[in-house]
Amino acid sequence: MSANKNRFTPEELQEVAQRLRDASPTEIIAWGVEQIGAANLTFACSFGYEDVALVDIVRSISPEINIFYLDTDLHFKETYETRDRLQERYQVRFTRVATSLSLEQQAKQYAPDLWKSDPNQCCRLRKVEPLRRHLKGYQGWITGIRREQAPTRAHTEVVEWDPAFGLLKLNPFAFWNTSQVWNYIYDKKIPYNPLHDQNYPSIGCEPCTRQVRPGEDPRAGRWAHSEKIECGLHNTPLK
Ligand code: SF4
């Protein structure tokens, strides 16, 4: 848990979340900036379509808001290329957050292809712990999660306290639907991951993501080889 203190009571946050429900993503992030300052906010960018739209919004609000990505060393090449195109378009360098454990060390110390034998452990090593270390330097984080994405996200509020990581959490797209996000991307001609046009609606690490078939849930391609549905970033961290 970070040394961050929740300066809001649960009732206050609930009231703000209620009031900002219909506010634009820009207004929601601007509220966060007003409360804790742009330099104390960090945005978790996965380069999925919600997040490329948020790069545009975050950059239009303040260049002081840090933008980072969790580099597991296992992303698709198209994901890294999307990162590069966004950096070029927005003239920004995203912070790379990663474990110091190389894939070779992981294979030796744990198991080869740990993502198959123990994906929770793999996510903890390569995503959750590096994220925890990064978030310790901030008072609030911005994410692209939406209610519509999964039953585990159905109660997401636009503003909430994140008890797992101990800081404020802003989810400016909580109430947006898929078309709203895509319309924003097309309108602004924002670079996005071309895999989205090849039946990959939700993109994570390459070993844990497959194309979805017609009629499948958009997240059916994530961890299809296991029972896992979340990586531990947006729920109680994996124990
Ligand atoms: S998504 Fe898969 S490969 Fe990526 S960190 Fe989690 S288990 Fe490992």
GROMACS .gro file of C-alpha atoms and ligand atoms in nm:
model
  247
    1MET     CA    1   0.000   0.000   0.000
    2SER     CA    2   0.137   0.342  -0.087
    3ALA     CA    3   0.175   0.621   0.166
    4ASN     CA    4  -0.108   0.797  -0.014
    5LYS     CA    5  -0.400   0.895   0.199
    6ASN     CA    6  -0.753   0.910   0.073
    7ARG     CA    7  -0.835   1.275   0.123
    8PHE     CA    8  -1.201   1.208   0.044
    9THR     CA    9  -1.455   1.028   0.253
   10PRO     CA   10  -1.638   0.745   0.073
   11GLU     CA   11  -1.950   0.965   0.075
   12GLU     CA   12  -1.766   1.256  -0.088
   13LEU     CA   13  -1.625   1.035  -0.361
   14GLN     CA   14  -1.964   0.882  -0.420
   15GLU     CA   15  -2.113   1.227  -0.455
   16VAL     CA   16  -1.843   1.334  -0.703
   17ALA     CA   17  -1.882   1.011  -0.902
   18GLN     CA   18  -2.255   1.069  -0.920
   19ARG     CA   19  -2.214   1.433  -1.023
   20LEU     CA   20  -1.956   1.352  -1.295
   21ARG     CA   21  -2.137   1.048  -1.437
   22ASP     CA   22  -2.250   1.238  -1.745
   23ALA     CA   23  -1.948   1.466  -1.765
   24SER     CA   24  -1.712   1.435  -2.060
   25PRO     CA   25  -1.385   1.241  -2.016
   26THR     CA   26  -1.205   1.577  -2.037
   27GLU     CA   27  -1.411   1.719  -1.750
   28ILE     CA   28  -1.351   1.407  -1.539
   29ILE     CA   29  -0.974   1.422  -1.583
   30ALA     CA   30  -0.979   1.800  -1.534
   31TRP     CA   31  -1.152   1.741  -1.199
   32GLY     CA   32  -0.863   1.509  -1.101
   33VAL     CA   33  -0.607   1.770  -1.206
   34GLU     CA   34  -0.785   2.032  -0.999
   35GLN     CA   35  -0.788   1.808  -0.692
   36ILE     CA   36  -0.438   1.663  -0.690
   37GLY     CA   37  -0.243   1.838  -0.967
   38ALA     CA   38  -0.141   1.711  -1.310
   39ALA     CA   39   0.205   1.601  -1.193
   40ASN     CA   40   0.049   1.367  -0.937
   41LEU     CA   41  -0.158   1.185  -1.198
   42THR     CA   42  -0.043   0.896  -1.415
   43PHE     CA   43  -0.227   0.729  -1.703
   44ALA     CA   44  -0.196   0.354  -1.765
   45CYS     CA   45  -0.188   0.309  -2.141
   46SER     CA   46  -0.220  -0.043  -2.282
   47PHE     CA   47  -0.247   0.085  -2.642
   48GLY     CA   48  -0.591  -0.074  -2.671
   49TYR     CA   49  -0.850   0.143  -2.846
   50GLU     CA   50  -0.986   0.309  -2.531
   51ASP     CA   51  -0.634   0.401  -2.430
   52VAL     CA   52  -0.526   0.551  -2.761
   53ALA     CA   53  -0.832   0.777  -2.740
   54LEU     CA   54  -0.732   0.868  -2.386
   55VAL     CA   55  -0.379   0.957  -2.495
   56ASP     CA   56  -0.540   1.224  -2.715
   57ILE     CA   57  -0.756   1.353  -2.429
   58VAL     CA   58  -0.483   1.342  -2.164
   59ARG     CA   59  -0.236   1.525  -2.389
   60SER     CA   60  -0.495   1.793  -2.462
   61ILE     CA   61  -0.540   1.855  -2.088
   62SER     CA   62  -0.182   1.872  -1.966
   63PRO     CA   63   0.163   1.758  -2.080
   64GLU     CA   64   0.242   1.716  -1.711
   65ILE     CA   65   0.026   1.406  -1.674
   66ASN     CA   66   0.256   1.106  -1.690
   67ILE     CA   67   0.165   0.835  -1.941
   68PHE     CA   68   0.310   0.489  -1.886
   69TYR     CA   69   0.278   0.138  -2.024
   70LEU     CA   70   0.347  -0.196  -1.864
   71ASP     CA   71   0.602  -0.369  -2.080
   72THR     CA   72   0.581  -0.743  -2.021
   73ASP     CA   73   0.822  -0.805  -2.312
   74LEU     CA   74   0.543  -1.018  -2.453
   75HIS     CA   75   0.333  -0.772  -2.649
   76PHE     CA   76   0.249  -0.812  -3.016
   77LYS     CA   77   0.481  -0.629  -3.253
   78GLU     CA   78   0.173  -0.431  -3.367
   79THR     CA   79   0.130  -0.306  -3.011
   80TYR     CA   80   0.487  -0.175  -2.997
   81GLU     CA   81   0.436  -0.015  -3.338
   82THR     CA   82   0.118   0.154  -3.210
   83ARG     CA   83   0.321   0.292  -2.918
   84ASP     CA   84   0.575   0.435  -3.161
   85ARG     CA   85   0.309   0.594  -3.383
   86LEU     CA   86   0.144   0.757  -3.083
   87GLN     CA   87   0.476   0.887  -2.951
   88GLU     CA   88   0.542   1.041  -3.287
   89ARG     CA   89   0.196   1.194  -3.328
   90TYR     CA   90   0.180   1.340  -2.975
   91GLN     CA   91   0.551   1.413  -2.939
   92VAL     CA   92   0.567   1.232  -2.607
   93ARG     CA   93   0.781   0.958  -2.459
   94PHE     CA   94   0.576   0.709  -2.260
   95THR     CA   95   0.729   0.576  -1.940
   96ARG     CA   96   0.820   0.209  -1.971
   97VAL     CA   97   0.729   0.020  -1.654
   98ALA     CA   98   0.861  -0.335  -1.636
   99THR     CA   99   1.004  -0.605  -1.416
  100SER     CA  100   1.381  -0.651  -1.412
  101LEU     CA  101   1.321  -1.025  -1.444
  102SER     CA  102   1.404  -1.122  -1.800
  103LEU     CA  103   1.199  -1.386  -1.976
  104GLU     CA  104   1.499  -1.620  -1.960
  105GLN     CA  105   1.533  -1.569  -1.583
  106GLN     CA  106   1.160  -1.621  -1.539
  107ALA     CA  107   1.177  -1.947  -1.734
  108LYS     CA  108   1.468  -2.066  -1.519
  109GLN     CA  109   1.332  -1.956  -1.181
  110TYR     CA  110   0.966  -2.044  -1.234
  111ALA     CA  111   0.875  -2.236  -1.547
  112PRO     CA  112   0.914  -2.207  -1.920
  113ASP     CA  113   0.591  -2.062  -2.058
  114LEU     CA  114   0.475  -1.959  -1.710
  115TRP     CA  115   0.175  -1.792  -1.875
  116LYS     CA  116   0.046  -2.143  -1.949
  117SER     CA  117   0.127  -2.320  -1.623
  118ASP     CA  118   0.053  -2.030  -1.384
  119PRO     CA  119  -0.081  -1.717  -1.557
  120ASN     CA  120  -0.163  -1.553  -1.222
  121GLN     CA  121   0.199  -1.574  -1.118
  122CYS     CA  122   0.313  -1.451  -1.459
  123CYS     CA  123   0.078  -1.149  -1.443
  124ARG     CA  124   0.187  -1.076  -1.090
  125LEU     CA  125   0.555  -1.076  -1.183
  126ARG     CA  126   0.526  -0.891  -1.513
  127LYS     CA  127   0.231  -0.657  -1.453
  128VAL     CA  128   0.097  -0.621  -1.099
  129GLU     CA  129   0.422  -0.574  -0.907
  130PRO     CA  130   0.578  -0.329  -1.156
  131LEU     CA  131   0.248  -0.138  -1.156
  132ARG     CA  132   0.244  -0.126  -0.776
  133ARG     CA  133   0.596   0.018  -0.771
  134HIS     CA  134   0.510   0.280  -1.033
  135LEU     CA  135   0.186   0.392  -0.868
  136LYS     CA  136   0.366   0.457  -0.539
  137GLY     CA  137   0.497   0.777  -0.696
  138TYR     CA  138   0.148   0.917  -0.770
  139GLN     CA  139  -0.174   1.020  -0.600
  140GLY     CA  140  -0.410   0.918  -0.876
  141TRP     CA  141  -0.422   0.703  -1.189
  142ILE     CA  142  -0.630   0.719  -1.504
  143THR     CA  143  -0.751   0.405  -1.679
  144GLY     CA  144  -0.954   0.322  -1.989
  145ILE     CA  145  -1.181   0.065  -1.827
  146ARG     CA  146  -1.550   0.069  -1.915
  147ARG     CA  147  -1.854  -0.088  -1.751
  148GLU     CA  148  -1.948  -0.259  -2.074
  149GLN     CA  149  -1.618  -0.447  -2.106
  150ALA     CA  150  -1.683  -0.724  -1.855
  151PRO     CA  151  -1.911  -0.822  -1.566
  152THR     CA  152  -1.611  -0.764  -1.336
  153ARG     CA  153  -1.616  -0.398  -1.449
  154ALA     CA  154  -1.992  -0.343  -1.440
  155HIS     CA  155  -1.980  -0.126  -1.126
  156THR     CA  156  -1.691   0.095  -1.231
  157GLU     CA  157  -1.741   0.462  -1.135
  158VAL     CA  158  -1.582   0.755  -1.317
  159VAL     CA  159  -1.409   0.850  -0.993
  160GLU     CA  160  -1.328   0.602  -0.718
  161TRP     CA  161  -1.076   0.513  -0.452
  162ASP     CA  162  -0.852   0.222  -0.545
  163PRO     CA  163  -0.807   0.029  -0.223
  164ALA     CA  164  -0.572  -0.225  -0.380
  165PHE     CA  165  -0.308   0.030  -0.478
  166GLY     CA  166  -0.402   0.309  -0.237
  167LEU     CA  167  -0.472   0.603  -0.466
  168LEU     CA  168  -0.749   0.782  -0.654
  169LYS     CA  169  -0.867   0.614  -0.974
  170LEU     CA  170  -1.026   0.799  -1.265
  171ASN     CA  171  -1.212   0.594  -1.526
  172PRO     CA  172  -1.334   0.864  -1.767
  173PHE     CA  173  -1.480   0.612  -2.013
  174ALA     CA  174  -1.669   0.412  -1.750
  175PHE     CA  175  -2.006   0.486  -1.913
  176TRP     CA  176  -1.898   0.507  -2.277
  177ASN     CA  177  -1.993   0.236  -2.522
  178THR     CA  178  -1.770   0.086  -2.790
  179SER     CA  179  -1.909   0.302  -3.073
  180GLN     CA  180  -1.854   0.624  -2.881
  181VAL     CA  181  -1.488   0.538  -2.837
  182TRP     CA  182  -1.438   0.436  -3.201
  183ASN     CA  183  -1.617   0.747  -3.327
  184TYR     CA  184  -1.378   0.956  -3.121
  185ILE     CA  185  -1.079   0.769  -3.270
  186TYR     CA  186  -1.204   0.805  -3.629
  187ASP     CA  187  -1.296   1.173  -3.583
  188LYS     CA  188  -0.952   1.259  -3.452
  189LYS     CA  189  -0.769   1.014  -3.680
  190ILE     CA  190  -0.585   0.869  -3.383
  191PRO     CA  191  -0.338   0.586  -3.458
  192TYR     CA  192  -0.469   0.254  -3.325
  193ASN     CA  193  -0.358  -0.108  -3.312
  194PRO     CA  194  -0.432  -0.268  -3.655
  195LEU     CA  195  -0.506  -0.598  -3.479
  196HIS     CA  196  -0.841  -0.446  -3.379
  197ASP     CA  197  -0.938  -0.477  -3.747
  198GLN     CA  198  -0.846  -0.847  -3.743
  199ASN     CA  199  -1.091  -0.971  -3.478
  200TYR     CA  200  -0.883  -0.878  -3.176
  201PRO     CA  201  -1.123  -0.650  -2.984
  202SER     CA  202  -0.920  -0.682  -2.663
  203ILE     CA  203  -0.542  -0.709  -2.686
  204GLY     CA  204  -0.301  -0.819  -2.415
  205CYS     CA  205   0.021  -1.018  -2.426
  206GLU     CA  206   0.070  -1.228  -2.737
  207PRO     CA  207   0.074  -1.569  -2.564
  208CYS     CA  208  -0.254  -1.490  -2.385
  209THR     CA  209  -0.456  -1.329  -2.665
  210ARG     CA  210  -0.631  -1.489  -2.959
  211GLN     CA  211  -0.876  -1.369  -3.222
  212VAL     CA  212  -1.243  -1.389  -3.125
  213ARG     CA  213  -1.488  -1.585  -3.335
  214PRO     CA  214  -1.819  -1.440  -3.460
  215GLY     CA  215  -2.069  -1.412  -3.174
  216GLU     CA  216  -1.808  -1.449  -2.900
  217ASP     CA  217  -1.770  -1.201  -2.616
  218PRO     CA  218  -1.511  -0.931  -2.702
  219ARG     CA  219  -1.290  -1.048  -2.414
  220ALA     CA  220  -1.318  -1.417  -2.505
  221GLY     CA  221  -0.978  -1.396  -2.670
  222ARG     CA  222  -0.800  -1.309  -2.345
  223TRP     CA  223  -0.650  -1.599  -2.145
  224ALA     CA  224  -0.861  -1.837  -2.353
  225HIS     CA  225  -0.638  -2.124  -2.235
  226SER     CA  226  -0.731  -2.071  -1.868
  227GLU     CA  227  -1.011  -1.966  -1.633
  228LYS     CA  228  -0.846  -1.628  -1.581
  229ILE     CA  229  -1.046  -1.317  -1.676
  230GLU     CA  230  -0.850  -1.024  -1.527
  231CYS     CA  231  -0.480  -0.958  -1.486
  232GLY     CA  232  -0.511  -0.816  -1.136
  233LEU     CA  233  -0.474  -0.449  -1.228
  234HIS     CA  234  -0.841  -0.361  -1.190
  235ASN     CA  235  -0.950  -0.582  -0.905
  236THR     CA  236  -0.793  -0.703  -0.586
  237PRO     CA  237  -0.433  -0.778  -0.672
  238LEU     CA  238  -0.354  -1.144  -0.710
  239LYS     CA  239  -0.231  -1.298  -0.388
  240SF4     S1  240  -0.110  -1.163  -1.986
  240SF4    FE1  241  -0.014  -1.367  -2.007
  240SF4     S2  242   0.196  -1.334  -2.079
  240SF4    FE2  243   0.113  -1.136  -2.006
  240SF4     S3  244   0.185  -1.119  -1.799
  240SF4    FE3  245  -0.020  -1.211  -1.788
  240SF4     S4  246   0.008  -1.435  -1.799
  240SF4    FE4  247   0.202  -1.335  -1.857
   0.00000   0.00000   0.00000
